[in-house]
Amino acid sequence: MARTKGYPEPLEKKLRDTRLYEEDTNPQFTKTVEKISMTIPHMCYQCGTCTASCPSAPRSSYRIRKFVRRALLGLEEEALTDPDLWLCTTCYSCTDRCPRDIAPTDVIMAMRNLAAKRDIVPVNFLKTVQAIYTTGHGVPNNDVNRAARKKLGLNPEPPTTHGFPKYVKGIQYILDYFGLKQRADKIIKEREG
Amino acid sequence: MAEKKTRKEPAAKKDTKKPVSKATPAPAATSPDKELGKGARIGVYICHCGTNIAGSVDILAVQEYAKTLPNVAHVDNYQYMCSTPGQKKIEEGIKEHKLTGIVVAACSPRLHEPTFRTATKTGGLNPFRFEMANIREQGSWVHMHDREGATAKAKDAIRIAVAKAALLQDLVPKSVPVTKAALVVGAGVAGMQAALDLANAGIKTYLVEKSPTIGGRMSQLDKTFPTLDCSQCILTPKMVDVGRNPNIELMTYSEIEEVEGYIGNFDVTIRKKARGVLTPAEAEARGIVGGGCNGCGDCDTVCPVIKPNPFEMGMKPRKAIYIYHPQVVPLIYTVDFDSCVKCGLCVEACGEKKAIDLEMKDEFVKVKVGTAILALGYDIFPIEKKDEWGYQKFENVVTSLEFERLICASGPTGGHLVRPSDGKTPKKVAFLLCAGSRDNTGVGKPYCSRFCCMYSLKHAHQIIEKIPGCQPYIFYMDIRSFGKMYEEFYYRIQDEGAKFIRGRVSNILEDPETKNLYVMADDTLLDRPMKLEVDMVVLAAAVQPSADTDRTRKLFGVSCSLDGWLLEAHPKLNPCGTTTAGVFLAGVCQGPKDIPDTVASAEGAASAASIPIHMGEVELEPYFAQCIEEKCAGCGMCVNLCPYQALSLVEKEGRKVMQVTEAKCKGCGTCGGFCPGGAIWMQHFATPQIVAQIDAFLLGGEQ
Ligand SMILES: Cc1cc2nc3c(=O)[nH]c(=O)nc-3n(C[C@H](O)[C@H](O)[C@H](O)COP(=O)(O)OP(=O)(O)OC[C@H]3O[C@@H](n4cnc5c(N)ncnc54)[C@H](O)[C@@H]3O)c2cc1C
Ligand code: SF4
Ligand code: SF4
Ligand code: SF4
Ligand code: SF4
C-alpha cells in the first residue's frame, strides 16, 4: 500500500495521468450514440441545465452533462464503464429543458444499450431481469404490500401477472426471444460465482 | 431565331442531347426592333474565380464548347474576371473582335453584374449588351464533388446566356428626380439620430413614431454601460434637438398606412392616430388663439380612470389622459380612448386652452419623400413562455427592463430597488443571462440578444453601489463583452464583488411563505448542482422585433430573416441597405445592437439615405414594359392587372392604345405575360429573348 498522506485514496491513484489524449476519443462512438438515441449530443454547449434539472445529481456523483460531453467527444470507454451511467431515473426533466433541444435521457439510454452489449451492466439491474422473468414484475409484490392492499379493500394481488400467473409465460417468451434472461444469468454467475 | 441560322461558325455537332427538331423561329414580328439579333457577335469570358469555379469545372472543356455555339465570335478565360486585367479583356475583346454582346460565366449577377456592365460600356457597347451566366453559386458550389456534372451545367448556362445575349438591345436607363425629403419610421435613439443627421445635412425629414413620445427603449434605461452615464441625461438633449430642428417634422402617435412609388418618389400615407389633444399649432389652426396643450397636467389631476403606465412596465399608474413621463417630447397629453369614459372632466379642467377634443378622429397625411429609413427597434420576448423561470407566477421574478425602471430615480419606486412581493430591499439578487436567447427549443430565440450580458453586469454594479451588502449572482454561459472598454467593465464588476456562476438556470422554485426564490443551476466549473436561495431574480430576457414590424416592413417591400429581424442588402458590405432601393435600416430592427452600434448604424443609414437626395436624381433600371402600338387592341385589360398602377389607356391617332408610365413600372412582367395580342414588350426580358433561352436549353444551341 502506497503512502496516502492521510487521504483515503491511495496516492498513485491521485497522481495518475488524467490528461485527455486523442486516443481516448472515438468519433464513431458519437455517431453510434446519435444513431441509437436519435438525438444530437454533438450540439451540447455545456450549459448545465440538464444536471441542474436532474433528481439524481444532488444525491450522487452522476452528472448527465458529463455523459453528454463524453458522447460529444467520443469517450467510449469512460462513458460505458462508469457505473454512474445507471443512475438516471429516466424522468426526462433534462430533456424537457435542454435549450439546445437535445434529449440527454436518450443519450443515456443509447449508452446503456451499448454497455449492455459488452455485458457492462450492474448486477442489481440484472437481478431485476430475473425478477421480471419469474414474476412479471421488476419489483414483485410482498407481504407488506399485500397487507396494505387488503386494508384498502383491494385484492391482495394486483390484476397483473400476480393476479394472473399464467401470463408470466408470455413475458418469459419475450425475454427468451431476446436472450435477456440467459444473458443476465450468465453475467451474474460470472460476477458472483 | 431566324437570325441564328446566319451565324458565322458552322459549329461542330457533338452534343448528344440535341433532339431532332429545330428551334422554332421566334415570331420576329413581336420585336419592336426588326433588326434584333442581326449579325450578333458574342464574346464569352469564363472565370476561374481562383479555384472556386476552376476547382470543379473543367474550364478548358467549357471554353472549347463555347466556341461551337452560334454567334460566338470570341472565347477567353481568366483567373479573376472581376479584376482589372479581367475587365480589360472584355474592353479589348469588344474592339478587337467587333463584338455586339458579352457573356461572362462567373458568379451571381447580384455580385458582379454592375462590374461587367461597366466594362462592357467602357469597351464601347451599350451596358445592357451584357448577360451573365452563373456557374458558381448555381454551378461549382452546389456540385463541388461532381466535376462532370458541374462542367455540363456550366456549358448549359453559357449556351442559354449566349442565346439571350445575341438578342439583347441597347437600353438607356431612365433618370428620375429625387424628392428632397426623407422619412424615418421609429423615433428610438436610432430613428432620432438618423433624423438629426439627415436634417442637419439640409434634408427635410419626417419622423414618424407610433407612441406618444420619442426616445424609445433608451429613455426607459437608468444608466448605460460601460461608462455608466445616465441614459436620460444623454438622451434628452437629443430629444429636444429633434423636437426643435426646423428640418424635422415630428409626427408622434402616428403610423405608416400606405407606401407607393419607388426610390426618389415615395408617396407615403401616415395615419395620425386620434390623440384627443391639440398641440398649440393645431389649436391655432382651429382658430383657438393661445390655446392647445401646454403640458400643465390639469386634466391628469381630474381624470377618474386609472390604468398601468406601459413606460413604467405597468408598475406605475397613469390616467386615461396621460404622458409617459415628465421629459416627453413633444410635451402633449394623449387620451387613451380605449379606457376613456368620456366624462368630460378633463375638458373642463383644461378650460380656455381648449386643448382636448374627445371626438377627435384618426387623420391621414400624405407626404412625398425620396428615401426612407426604418428604425423600428425591439420588444422584450414574452419570457413567461419559458415557464421554468416562473415569470408572472412568482412575484419576485422580474425582467431586466422592469429592473431598469425599479433602479431608476425617476421610476415607480424613486430608484429604490424593492421586491414586488413585500416592498423590501433585496439582499441577494440572481441575474439569469440568456433567458430565452440562444434557445433552440422553438420556444425561445436561437440568436444571442447581444446586450444582455453587458447590461446585467451594469445591473450588478448598480445594486452593489446602491444597496450596501447586497450580493449579485450572475448565472451565465458565456460573458460576451466584445465592445470597446467592455472586457474592462467585466473586470471591474467582478472586482466590485459580483459572483459569477457559469451555469444556465434550469428552474426556479418559490417559497410560498417568504416569497424567496430557489435558483437551481449547475455550477459547471465546479461540476456541482446548486440550489441558491435569493430574494429576487432578474431575467435578462431575449429581445424580438417590435410588434408592428412585420406590417410596416411589408409596406416598404423589405424582407426579414427567419427570426423576423429586417434583412439588410448584404450582411457585411451593405448592412444599412435593403433590397428595396431607397429604403434603409437603422438600429435594432436589423438585429440586436447596443446603443453605440445602434447610433453608428443610424448614422450609416442616414448617410446612405442622403446620397440619392444629394445627387438629385437616380437611374432606374430600364426594365419597363413598352407598348407595341400597332399590335395593341386597346382592350385595357392590362391596365387593371398592373400591381403598380403604371399603365393607362390613351387616345392616339383616333384609337385607344396602352401607355406605360416608365418610372412606375417595376418590370414585373404581369402585363407582358398576359397581353393576348402580344403587344407588350418587356425590355431586357422580351418574349423572343426568353424563348431563345428556353430553346437553347431544351434544343441545344449548336444546330
Ligand atoms: C434592460 C435593457 C438594458 C439596456 N442597457 C443598455 C446599456 O446600458 N447600454 C447600451 O448601449 N444599450 C443598452 N440596451 C440596448 C438599447 O436599449 C438599444 O440598443 C437601443 O434602445 C436601440 O434603439 P432603437 O432605436 O434601435 O430601438 P428602440 O429603442 O426600440 O426604438 C424604436 C422606436 O420605434 C418605434 N416604433 C416601433 N415600431 C414602429 C412602427 N411600426 N411605426 C412607428 N414607430 C415604431 C418605437 O415606439 C420606438 O420608439 C439595453 C436594453 C435593455 C432591454
Ligand atoms: S442542457 Fe443540453 S446543452 Fe445544456 S449541458 Fe445539458 S445537454 Fe448540454
Ligand atoms: S432523465 Fe435521467 S439524466 Fe435526465 S434529469 Fe432525469 S434522471 Fe437526470
Ligand atoms: S374624458 Fe376621458 S380622459 Fe378626460 S377625464 Fe374623463 S375619462 Fe379622463
Ligand atoms: S448577450 Fe449574453 S446574456 Fe444576452 S443572449 Fe448573448 S450571451 Fe446570452
mmCIF file of C-alpha atoms in Angstrom, chain B residues 383 389 391 395-404 406-407 417-418 420 426 428-435 452 455-456 459-460 462-463 472-475 505 508 517 519 534-541:
data_model
loop_
_atom_site.group_PDB
_atom_site.id
_atom_site.type_symbol
_atom_site.label_atom_id
_atom_site.label_comp_id
_atom_site.label_asym_id
_atom_site.label_seq_id
_atom_site.Cartn_x
_atom_site.Cartn_y
_atom_site.Cartn_z
ATOM 1 C CA ILE B 383 -40.450 35.375 -21.129
ATOM 2 C CA TRP B 389 -38.372 30.511 -14.505
ATOM 3 C CA TYR B 391 -42.128 34.935 -14.573
ATOM 4 C CA GLU B 395 -43.829 37.945 -7.795
ATOM 5 C CA ASN B 396 -40.133 38.459 -7.220
ATOM 6 C CA VAL B 397 -39.082 37.337 -10.680
ATOM 7 C CA VAL B 398 -38.755 40.452 -12.866
ATOM 8 C CA THR B 399 -37.335 41.226 -16.301
ATOM 9 C CA SER B 400 -34.291 43.402 -16.850
ATOM 10 C CA LEU B 401 -36.385 46.188 -18.284
ATOM 11 C CA GLU B 402 -38.519 46.167 -15.132
ATOM 12 C CA PHE B 403 -35.277 46.247 -13.168
ATOM 13 C CA GLU B 404 -34.197 49.349 -15.124
ATOM 14 C CA LEU B 406 -37.054 49.908 -10.417
ATOM 15 C CA ILE B 407 -33.466 51.131 -10.089
ATOM 16 C CA LEU B 417 -34.923 48.602 -5.718
ATOM 17 C CA VAL B 418 -37.608 46.663 -3.867
ATOM 18 C CA PRO B 420 -42.568 43.394 -5.709
ATOM 19 C CA PRO B 426 -33.347 42.601 -1.575
ATOM 20 C CA LYS B 428 -29.377 38.641 -2.701
ATOM 21 C CA VAL B 429 -30.261 39.047 -6.337
ATOM 22 C CA ALA B 430 -29.772 36.468 -9.082
ATOM 23 C CA PHE B 431 -29.376 37.578 -12.694
ATOM 24 C CA LEU B 432 -30.256 34.959 -15.310
ATOM 25 C CA LEU B 433 -28.459 35.562 -18.577
ATOM 26 C CA CYS B 434 -29.540 34.203 -21.965
ATOM 27 C CA ALA B 435 -33.111 33.971 -20.698
ATOM 28 C CA CYS B 452 -27.948 41.416 -22.032
ATOM 29 C CA TYR B 455 -26.463 45.351 -19.072
ATOM 30 C CA SER B 456 -26.551 42.559 -16.467
ATOM 31 C CA HIS B 459 -27.215 45.903 -13.062
ATOM 32 C CA ALA B 460 -24.858 44.029 -10.735
ATOM 33 C CA GLN B 462 -25.930 49.253 -9.639
ATOM 34 C CA ILE B 463 -27.082 47.097 -6.733
ATOM 35 C CA PRO B 472 -25.458 39.924 -7.054
ATOM 36 C CA TYR B 473 -25.117 36.433 -8.557
ATOM 37 C CA ILE B 474 -24.729 36.279 -12.307
ATOM 38 C CA PHE B 475 -25.716 32.967 -13.881
ATOM 39 C CA VAL B 505 -30.567 28.102 -14.536
ATOM 40 C CA ILE B 508 -36.824 28.429 -10.095
ATOM 41 C CA LEU B 517 -36.763 32.086 -4.676
ATOM 42 C CA VAL B 519 -32.466 29.132 -8.105
ATOM 43 C CA VAL B 534 -32.288 34.611 -3.260
ATOM 44 C CA ASP B 535 -34.674 37.498 -2.625
ATOM 45 C CA MET B 536 -35.146 38.438 -6.203
ATOM 46 C CA VAL B 537 -34.472 37.146 -9.722
ATOM 47 C CA VAL B 538 -33.846 39.320 -12.767
ATOM 48 C CA LEU B 539 -34.356 37.665 -16.149
ATOM 49 C CA ALA B 540 -32.179 39.059 -18.947
ATOM 50 C CA ALA B 541 -34.963 38.280 -21.378
#
